[in-house]
Tab-separated table of C-alpha atoms and ligand atoms in Angstrom:
chain	number	residue	atom	x	y	z
A	1	UNK	CA	71.357	102.194	71.036
A	2	UNK	CA	73.640	99.565	69.545
A	3	UNK	CA	77.268	99.541	70.601
A	4	UNK	CA	79.719	98.726	67.818
A	5	UNK	CA	82.017	95.751	68.211
A	6	UNK	CA	85.069	97.953	68.051
A	7	UNK	CA	88.392	96.375	67.063
A	8	UNK	CA	90.221	99.721	66.961
A	9	UNK	CA	93.911	99.647	67.917
A	10	UNK	CA	93.535	102.885	69.866
A	11	UNK	CA	91.800	104.870	71.079
A	12	UNK	CA	89.923	101.665	71.682
A	13	UNK	CA	86.812	100.151	73.140
A	14	UNK	CA	86.190	100.725	76.853
A	15	UNK	CA	84.099	98.629	79.239
A	16	UNK	CA	80.454	99.555	78.931
A	17	UNK	CA	79.913	99.577	82.678
A	18	UNK	CA	82.713	102.137	83.094
A	19	UNK	CA	81.140	104.410	80.496
A	20	UNK	CA	77.737	104.053	82.138
A	21	UNK	CA	79.120	104.933	85.548
A	22	UNK	CA	80.945	107.955	84.109
A	23	UNK	CA	77.727	109.060	82.418
A	24	UNK	CA	75.784	108.733	85.656
A	25	UNK	CA	78.433	110.797	87.487
A	26	UNK	CA	78.890	113.391	84.741
A	27	UNK	CA	77.039	116.223	86.493
A	28	UNK	CA	77.542	115.254	90.103
A	29	UNK	CA	80.371	113.093	91.367
A	30	UNK	CA	79.491	111.445	94.711
A	31	UNK	CA	77.260	114.306	95.850
A	32	UNK	CA	79.961	116.937	95.352
A	33	UNK	CA	77.730	118.930	92.996
A	34	UNK	CA	80.533	118.880	90.402
A	35	UNK	CA	81.497	116.727	87.488
A	36	UNK	CA	85.075	115.386	87.613
A	37	UNK	CA	86.105	117.593	84.666
A	38	UNK	CA	85.143	120.659	86.662
A	39	UNK	CA	87.072	119.855	89.812
A	40	UNK	CA	90.205	121.603	90.968
A	41	UNK	CA	93.052	119.140	90.792
A	42	UNK	CA	94.071	120.479	94.214
A	43	UNK	CA	90.662	119.863	95.774
A	44	UNK	CA	90.022	116.963	98.146
A	45	UNK	CA	87.631	115.258	95.700
A	46	UNK	CA	90.104	114.957	92.842
A	47	UNK	CA	93.006	114.228	95.162
A	48	UNK	CA	91.069	111.187	96.393
A	49	UNK	CA	90.345	110.044	92.807
A	50	UNK	CA	94.022	110.414	91.918
A	51	UNK	CA	95.257	108.650	95.035
A	52	UNK	CA	92.916	105.703	94.506
A	53	UNK	CA	93.929	105.352	90.876
A	54	UNK	CA	97.575	105.228	91.919
A	55	UNK	CA	96.884	102.762	94.718
A	56	UNK	CA	94.985	100.527	92.284
A	57	UNK	CA	97.847	100.567	89.744
A	58	UNK	CA	100.166	99.556	92.578
A	59	UNK	CA	97.839	96.766	93.653
A	60	UNK	CA	97.045	95.417	90.182
A	61	UNK	CA	100.680	95.340	89.042
A	62	UNK	CA	102.136	94.636	92.503
A	63	UNK	CA	104.416	97.643	92.075
A	64	UNK	CA	107.255	97.512	94.619
A	65	UNK	CA	107.461	100.442	97.053
A	66	UNK	CA	110.702	101.771	95.559
A	67	UNK	CA	108.988	102.497	92.245
A	68	UNK	CA	107.191	105.747	91.432
A	69	UNK	CA	103.862	105.642	89.624
A	70	UNK	CA	103.393	108.781	87.519
A	71	UNK	CA	100.350	110.004	85.591
A	72	UNK	CA	101.729	112.235	82.837
A	73	UNK	CA	100.748	113.697	79.477
A	74	UNK	CA	102.241	113.556	76.003
A	75	UNK	CA	101.542	109.942	75.106
A	76	UNK	CA	104.069	107.219	74.451
A	77	UNK	CA	105.553	109.236	71.580
A	78	UNK	CA	106.538	112.009	73.978
A	79	UNK	CA	108.050	109.388	76.292
A	80	UNK	CA	110.346	108.384	73.449
A	81	UNK	CA	112.064	111.746	74.003
A	82	UNK	CA	111.423	112.105	77.724
A	83	UNK	CA	113.060	108.758	78.467
A	84	UNK	CA	116.515	109.624	77.120
A	85	UNK	CA	116.268	113.054	78.792
A	86	UNK	CA	115.699	111.394	82.149
A	87	UNK	CA	117.364	108.032	81.869
A	88	UNK	CA	120.739	108.668	80.210
A	89	UNK	CA	122.015	109.743	83.652
A	90	UNK	CA	125.320	111.086	82.375
A	91	UNK	CA	125.817	108.271	79.861
A	92	UNK	CA	125.880	108.847	76.127
A	93	UNK	CA	124.435	105.696	74.594
A	94	UNK	CA	121.462	103.385	74.906
A	95	UNK	CA	120.538	99.957	73.519
A	96	UNK	CA	117.311	99.499	71.551
A	97	UNK	CA	115.755	96.313	70.193
A	98	UNK	CA	113.958	96.858	66.910
A	99	UNK	CA	110.847	94.725	66.483
A	100	UNK	CA	108.679	96.965	64.336
A	101	UNK	CA	107.004	100.303	63.775
A	102	UNK	CA	106.890	101.448	67.397
A	103	UNK	CA	110.474	100.390	68.099
A	104	UNK	CA	111.546	102.310	65.011
A	105	UNK	CA	109.813	105.437	66.266
A	106	UNK	CA	111.480	105.098	69.674
A	107	UNK	CA	114.887	104.670	68.042
A	108	UNK	CA	114.431	107.641	65.750
A	109	UNK	CA	113.508	109.896	68.652
A	110	UNK	CA	116.301	108.659	70.946
A	111	UNK	CA	118.891	109.454	68.270
A	112	UNK	CA	118.265	113.146	68.929
A	113	UNK	CA	119.636	112.720	72.447
A	114	UNK	CA	122.182	109.928	72.427
A	115	UNK	CA	123.970	107.371	70.353
A	116	UNK	CA	121.690	104.408	69.768
A	117	UNK	CA	122.964	100.854	69.506
A	118	UNK	CA	120.373	98.630	67.830
A	119	UNK	CA	121.167	95.526	69.873
A	120	UNK	CA	118.905	93.253	67.814
A	121	UNK	CA	116.378	93.573	65.026
A	122	UNK	CA	113.827	91.428	63.260
A	123	UNK	CA	113.704	93.659	60.215
A	124	UNK	CA	115.393	90.868	58.191
A	125	UNK	CA	112.114	88.923	58.277
A	126	UNK	CA	109.776	91.878	58.119
A	127	UNK	CA	109.238	92.036	61.898
A	128	UNK	CA	107.456	88.693	62.164
A	129	UNK	CA	109.381	87.509	65.237
A	130	UNK	CA	111.201	88.708	68.344
A	131	UNK	CA	114.952	88.108	68.230
A	132	UNK	CA	116.086	85.576	70.846
A	133	UNK	CA	118.119	87.039	73.636
A	134	UNK	CA	121.293	85.103	72.699
A	135	UNK	CA	121.382	87.070	69.440
A	136	UNK	CA	121.292	90.464	71.180
A	137	UNK	CA	124.479	92.516	71.119
A	138	UNK	CA	124.137	94.503	74.317
A	139	UNK	CA	126.576	97.221	75.316
A	140	UNK	CA	127.511	96.985	78.989
A	141	UNK	CA	127.991	100.782	79.140
A	142	UNK	CA	124.526	101.525	77.786
A	143	UNK	CA	122.338	103.760	79.969
A	144	UNK	CA	119.421	101.389	79.437
A	145	UNK	CA	117.959	98.736	77.137
A	146	UNK	CA	114.685	99.676	75.440
A	147	UNK	CA	112.087	97.259	74.081
A	148	UNK	CA	108.550	97.577	72.804
A	149	UNK	CA	106.960	94.654	74.639
A	150	UNK	CA	103.871	94.596	72.430
A	151	UNK	CA	104.117	95.871	68.863
A	152	UNK	CA	100.618	97.198	68.221
A	153	UNK	CA	100.932	97.398	64.454
A	154	UNK	CA	102.928	94.252	63.736
A	155	UNK	CA	101.240	92.072	66.365
A	156	UNK	CA	104.313	90.825	68.273
A	157	UNK	CA	104.435	90.323	72.022
A	158	UNK	CA	107.260	89.376	74.376
A	159	UNK	CA	106.240	86.327	76.392
A	160	UNK	CA	109.529	86.450	78.295
A	161	UNK	CA	111.536	89.097	80.097
A	162	UNK	CA	114.977	90.001	78.703
A	163	UNK	CA	117.955	89.746	81.055
A	164	UNK	CA	119.964	92.951	81.008
A	165	UNK	CA	122.088	92.595	84.143
A	166	UNK	CA	122.787	95.933	85.806
A	167	UNK	CA	121.574	97.912	82.823
A	168	UNK	CA	117.953	99.000	83.401
A	169	UNK	CA	115.352	97.511	81.107
A	170	UNK	CA	112.761	99.941	79.733
A	171	UNK	CA	109.550	98.767	78.071
A	172	UNK	CA	106.911	100.503	76.006
A	173	UNK	CA	103.875	98.532	77.206
A	174	UNK	CA	101.287	100.874	75.677
A	175	UNK	CA	99.203	98.203	74.026
A	176	UNK	CA	99.337	95.369	76.578
A	177	UNK	CA	99.706	96.964	79.998
A	178	UNK	CA	97.074	95.579	82.399
A	179	UNK	CA	96.431	92.614	80.097
A	180	UNK	CA	98.544	90.283	82.266
A	181	UNK	CA	100.592	90.323	85.474
A	182	UNK	CA	104.049	91.889	85.128
A	183	UNK	CA	107.098	91.446	87.350
A	184	UNK	CA	107.763	95.176	87.665
A	185	UNK	CA	110.987	94.551	89.608
A	186	UNK	CA	112.626	93.287	86.398
A	187	UNK	CA	112.238	96.705	84.774
A	188	UNK	CA	113.854	100.080	85.372
A	189	UNK	CA	110.932	101.827	83.730
A	190	UNK	CA	107.604	100.876	82.172
A	191	UNK	CA	105.504	103.327	80.184
A	192	UNK	CA	102.190	103.229	78.401
A	193	UNK	CA	99.808	105.583	76.662
A	194	UNK	CA	96.384	105.011	78.184
A	195	UNK	CA	94.226	104.858	75.083
A	196	UNK	CA	94.829	101.194	74.205
A	197	UNK	CA	94.041	99.240	77.338
A	198	UNK	CA	93.505	101.698	80.180
A	199	UNK	CA	91.275	104.630	79.327
A	200	UNK	CA	91.079	107.837	77.284
A	201	UNK	CA	93.918	109.372	75.287
A	202	UNK	CA	95.809	112.124	77.056
A	203	UNK	CA	97.136	110.091	79.973
A	204	UNK	CA	100.511	108.384	80.037
A	205	UNK	CA	101.382	105.944	82.788
A	206	UNK	CA	105.047	105.779	83.849
A	207	UNK	CA	106.357	103.364	86.472
A	208	UNK	CA	109.997	104.028	87.307
A	209	UNK	CA	112.516	102.769	89.874
A	210	UNK	CA	113.228	105.671	92.157
A	211	UNK	CA	117.033	105.443	92.198
A	212	UNK	CA	117.093	106.084	88.426
A	213	UNK	CA	115.485	109.524	88.480
A	214	UNK	CA	116.855	112.978	89.206
A	215	UNK	CA	119.773	113.116	86.771
A	216	UNK	CA	118.203	114.690	83.695
A	217	UNK	CA	119.683	116.383	80.662
A	218	UNK	CA	119.896	120.100	81.544
A	219	UNK	CA	117.281	121.221	79.022
A	220	UNK	CA	114.597	118.761	80.196
A	221	UNK	CA	111.239	120.538	80.544
A	222	UNK	CA	110.123	120.562	84.179
A	223	UNK	CA	106.794	118.942	83.299
A	224	UNK	CA	108.777	116.046	81.803
A	225	UNK	CA	111.225	115.689	84.676
A	226	UNK	CA	110.297	112.445	86.452
A	227	UNK	CA	111.890	113.560	89.709
A	228	UNK	CA	110.004	116.839	89.822
A	229	UNK	CA	106.755	115.113	88.907
A	230	UNK	CA	107.344	112.377	91.505
A	231	UNK	CA	108.013	114.971	94.215
A	232	UNK	CA	104.711	116.627	93.325
A	233	UNK	CA	102.581	113.458	93.051
A	234	UNK	CA	102.335	113.986	89.248
A	235	UNK	CA	100.807	117.401	89.931
A	236	UNK	CA	103.659	119.730	89.105
A	237	UNK	CA	101.193	121.032	86.562
A	238	UNK	CA	97.540	120.160	85.963
A	239	UNK	CA	97.296	116.434	85.244
A	240	UNK	CA	94.771	115.000	82.735
A	241	UNK	CA	92.122	114.806	85.437
A	242	UNK	CA	89.237	113.259	83.525
A	243	UNK	CA	91.431	110.634	81.892
A	244	UNK	CA	92.803	109.677	85.315
A	245	UNK	CA	89.250	109.340	86.628
A	246	UNK	CA	88.171	107.027	83.789
A	247	UNK	CA	91.372	105.003	84.135
A	248	UNK	CA	90.573	104.720	87.832
A	249	UNK	CA	87.148	103.267	87.036
A	250	UNK	CA	88.803	100.764	84.691
A	251	UNK	CA	91.260	99.753	87.438
A	252	UNK	CA	88.380	99.166	89.865
A	253	UNK	CA	86.691	96.958	87.284
A	254	UNK	CA	89.887	94.931	86.713
A	255	UNK	CA	90.114	94.354	90.453
A	256	UNK	CA	86.473	93.280	90.540
A	257	UNK	CA	87.192	90.840	87.717
A	258	UNK	CA	89.782	89.154	89.914
A	259	UNK	CA	92.929	91.117	89.103
A	260	UNK	CA	95.379	90.669	86.274
A	261	UNK	CA	95.826	86.902	86.598
A	262	UNK	CA	92.103	86.474	85.895
A	263	UNK	CA	92.225	89.109	83.151
A	264	UNK	CA	95.149	87.310	81.528
A	265	UNK	CA	93.289	84.004	81.568
A	266	UNK	CA	90.417	85.604	79.729
A	267	UNK	CA	92.763	87.252	77.232
A	268	UNK	CA	94.486	83.937	76.508
A	269	UNK	CA	91.110	82.318	75.812
A	270	UNK	CA	89.999	85.209	73.592
A	271	UNK	CA	93.187	85.238	71.533
A	272	UNK	CA	93.081	81.455	71.204
A	273	UNK	CA	89.758	81.326	69.401
A	274	UNK	CA	91.011	83.841	66.846
A	275	UNK	CA	94.430	82.233	66.336
A	276	UNK	CA	92.834	78.765	66.159
A	277	UNK	CA	90.587	80.077	63.405
A	278	UNK	CA	93.623	81.439	61.532
A	279	UNK	CA	95.626	78.226	61.996
A	280	UNK	CA	92.771	76.025	60.806
A	281	UNK	CA	92.115	78.158	57.757
A	282	UNK	CA	93.647	77.854	54.327
A	283	UNK	CA	92.177	81.226	53.404
A	284	UNK	CA	93.213	83.457	56.320
A	285	UNK	CA	96.756	83.594	57.658
A	286	UNK	CA	98.977	85.482	60.038
A	287	UNK	CA	102.701	85.868	59.377
A	288	UNK	CA	103.722	86.057	63.042
A	289	UNK	CA	105.896	83.356	64.608
A	290	UNK	CA	103.717	81.312	66.976
A	291	UNK	CA	105.794	81.916	70.099
A	292	UNK	CA	105.714	85.695	69.639
A	293	UNK	CA	102.069	86.293	68.798
A	294	UNK	CA	100.338	89.176	70.502
A	295	UNK	CA	97.232	88.463	72.529
A	296	UNK	CA	96.108	92.048	72.037
A	297	UNK	CA	96.684	92.854	68.361
A	298	UNK	CA	96.115	90.145	65.802
A	299	UNK	CA	97.107	90.989	62.229
A	300	UNK	CA	95.888	88.681	59.489
A	301	UNK	CA	95.585	88.524	55.731
A	302	UNK	CA	93.131	87.092	53.237
A	303	UNK	CA	94.564	84.754	50.625
A	304	UNK	CA	93.206	87.031	47.928
A	305	UNK	CA	93.756	90.720	48.662
A	306	UNK	CA	91.083	91.600	46.103
A	307	UNK	CA	88.492	90.316	48.600
A	308	UNK	CA	89.591	92.709	51.390
A	309	UNK	CA	86.865	95.207	50.484
A	310	UNK	CA	84.102	92.592	50.469
A	311	UNK	CA	85.353	91.186	53.777
A	312	UNK	CA	85.277	94.588	55.455
A	313	UNK	CA	81.864	95.420	54.036
A	314	UNK	CA	80.397	92.214	55.443
A	315	UNK	CA	82.070	92.833	58.779
A	316	UNK	CA	80.592	96.312	59.087
A	317	UNK	CA	77.135	95.077	58.195
A	318	UNK	CA	77.379	92.954	61.364
A	319	UNK	CA	78.341	95.919	63.543
A	320	UNK	CA	82.077	95.210	63.657
A	321	UNK	CA	84.367	98.186	63.016
A	322	UNK	CA	88.043	99.132	62.629
A	323	UNK	CA	89.341	95.813	61.344
A	324	UNK	CA	91.383	97.258	58.509
A	325	UNK	CA	95.113	96.719	59.085
A	326	UNK	CA	97.531	99.583	59.611
A	327	UNK	CA	98.438	101.294	56.339
A	328	UNK	CA	102.073	100.203	56.728
A	329	UNK	CA	101.250	96.466	56.708
A	330	UNK	CA	97.849	96.182	54.981
A	331	UNK	CA	95.447	93.288	55.462
A	332	UNK	CA	93.390	93.154	58.654
A	333	UNK	CA	94.091	93.686	62.321
A	334	UNK	CA	91.828	92.797	65.204
A	335	UNK	CA	92.717	94.585	68.428
A	336	UNK	CA	91.175	92.587	71.246
A	337	UNK	CA	92.075	94.465	74.401
A	338	UNK	CA	90.683	93.721	77.873
A	339	UNK	CA	87.416	95.488	77.111
A	340	UNK	CA	86.659	93.410	73.997
A	341	UNK	CA	84.206	90.752	75.134
A	342	UNK	CA	84.617	87.106	74.175
A	343	UNK	CA	81.353	87.350	72.194
A	344	UNK	CA	82.906	90.061	70.024
A	345	UNK	CA	85.805	87.805	69.046
A	346	UNK	CA	83.410	84.884	68.566
A	347	UNK	CA	81.262	86.979	66.231
A	348	UNK	CA	84.340	87.824	64.155
A	349	UNK	CA	85.464	84.196	64.010
A	350	UNK	CA	81.978	83.017	62.975
A	351	UNK	CA	81.971	85.585	60.195
A	352	UNK	CA	85.470	84.585	59.035
A	353	UNK	CA	84.446	80.917	58.792
A	354	UNK	CA	81.365	81.833	56.788
A	355	UNK	CA	83.353	84.122	54.517
A	356	UNK	CA	85.900	81.379	53.883
A	357	UNK	CA	83.167	78.897	53.042
A	358	UNK	CA	81.766	81.307	50.495
A	359	UNK	CA	85.021	82.535	48.958
A	360	UNK	CA	87.715	80.045	49.961
B	401	LIG	C1	99.919	103.781	70.307
B	401	LIG	C2	101.325	103.482	70.661
B	401	LIG	C3	102.280	104.501	70.801
B	401	LIG	C4	101.959	105.953	70.563
B	401	LIG	O1	101.174	106.488	71.560
B	401	LIG	P1	100.730	108.023	71.500
B	401	LIG	O2	99.865	108.143	72.697
B	401	LIG	O3	100.015	108.241	70.207
B	401	LIG	O4	101.951	108.860	71.598
B	401	LIG	C5	103.566	104.134	71.135
B	401	LIG	N1	103.900	102.854	71.333
B	401	LIG	C6	103.019	101.854	71.210
B	401	LIG	C7	103.449	100.449	71.450
B	401	LIG	C8	101.702	102.138	70.868
B	401	LIG	O5	100.814	101.132	70.742
C-alpha cells in the first residue's frame, strides 16, 4: 500500500496512526465486542468516548469553564444559518467582515435572518489581504461580529484577534482550528466543520460562551438550538458518533505531540518551506499579503498558466494529489493541515524547484 501525499482542502488527510488504530478497533472497541459505529449513543462505551473527546477539546484549547463545547451536525454551512438563529438574541443586525469565498457564503446566509452590515471587505483587491481593524466600520448595536479566521479557498489567515468591545466576536475556524493555540475567551463563539483539521465530515464543533445561548429565533429547529443541545450534552438527537470517535483519536494524538503550541511550531516550519520556495522563485508566486498568509492553505500560481496541466501531471506521478486550486481562483492550492507531514511539503517544494529549472 502506498498512501498518497494528499493536499486536499477537505475532507483532508488524517494521521496514519489514527486510521490504523481505528482499523484495529473496527470490529471490537476495547473488548466491548462492538465497533464504535454500532454502539448506542446512550451506552456507557460511547458516553465515555464522547466525554473524553470533549475533555480533550477543553484541554487542547484551554476552553474556559463558562463555555459550552458542542458536537453538532450540518457542517459550517449550516452554522451560517444556525448562528443568526441563536445569536441575534432579540437584535436585528450583525456585522460581518468579508475576506473571501467563505465570508461571502456566511453573509449571504445571514441575510435571510437579519440585516447584515459588512464592516470591512478586501474585495477591492481580490481578497488578497485582511482589512486592518482601524478600517472596520463596526455597529455598536450589532448582535455580533463575524469573521472567517482562515479563508480556505483564498489562503488568508488572521494572525491577530479583532477587538469588538462588548459585541461578541464569532469566528469560522473550520480550516485552522487545532493548528495553533487560541485565546477562546476573546470569542463569543467559535465553530468549525471537522473535515479540514479534525476528523471526518459530518461533525461540527461549536464552542460558545454560555451567557449568549437560550434566546433563539422562535422557528429555530430544536436540533440546532445551542441551549437545548448544551443541556443534553450534544445528545438531544443522535450525534455523529463515529466522527466524534475519530476526532477523539486525533485529539489524543495532538496531546501526545505536545499540545497546540508544539503543533503550531511544526505548522510554522512547514508553511515556511513552502512560502520560502514561492518567495525565492521567479516562476511561482502567491498573491497574498505576507502578514496575512495562511499556514494551512497555500494558493499559488505558475507564471505561465499553460503549464498548469504539465505541473499537475508531474505532481501526480510522484504520488501527490489534490493540488489544483479551487475553481473560483484557479492555479494551485496546497492544503497543509496538521496531518500533512513535513516530508510531504518538502517533496512538493523539491518538485517545484525542479519544475522551475526545467520550465522557468
Ligand atoms: C469547508 C469550509 C466551510 C464549509 O463546511 P461544510 O462542512 O461543507 O459546510 C465553511 N467555512 C470554511 C472556512 C471552510 O473551510
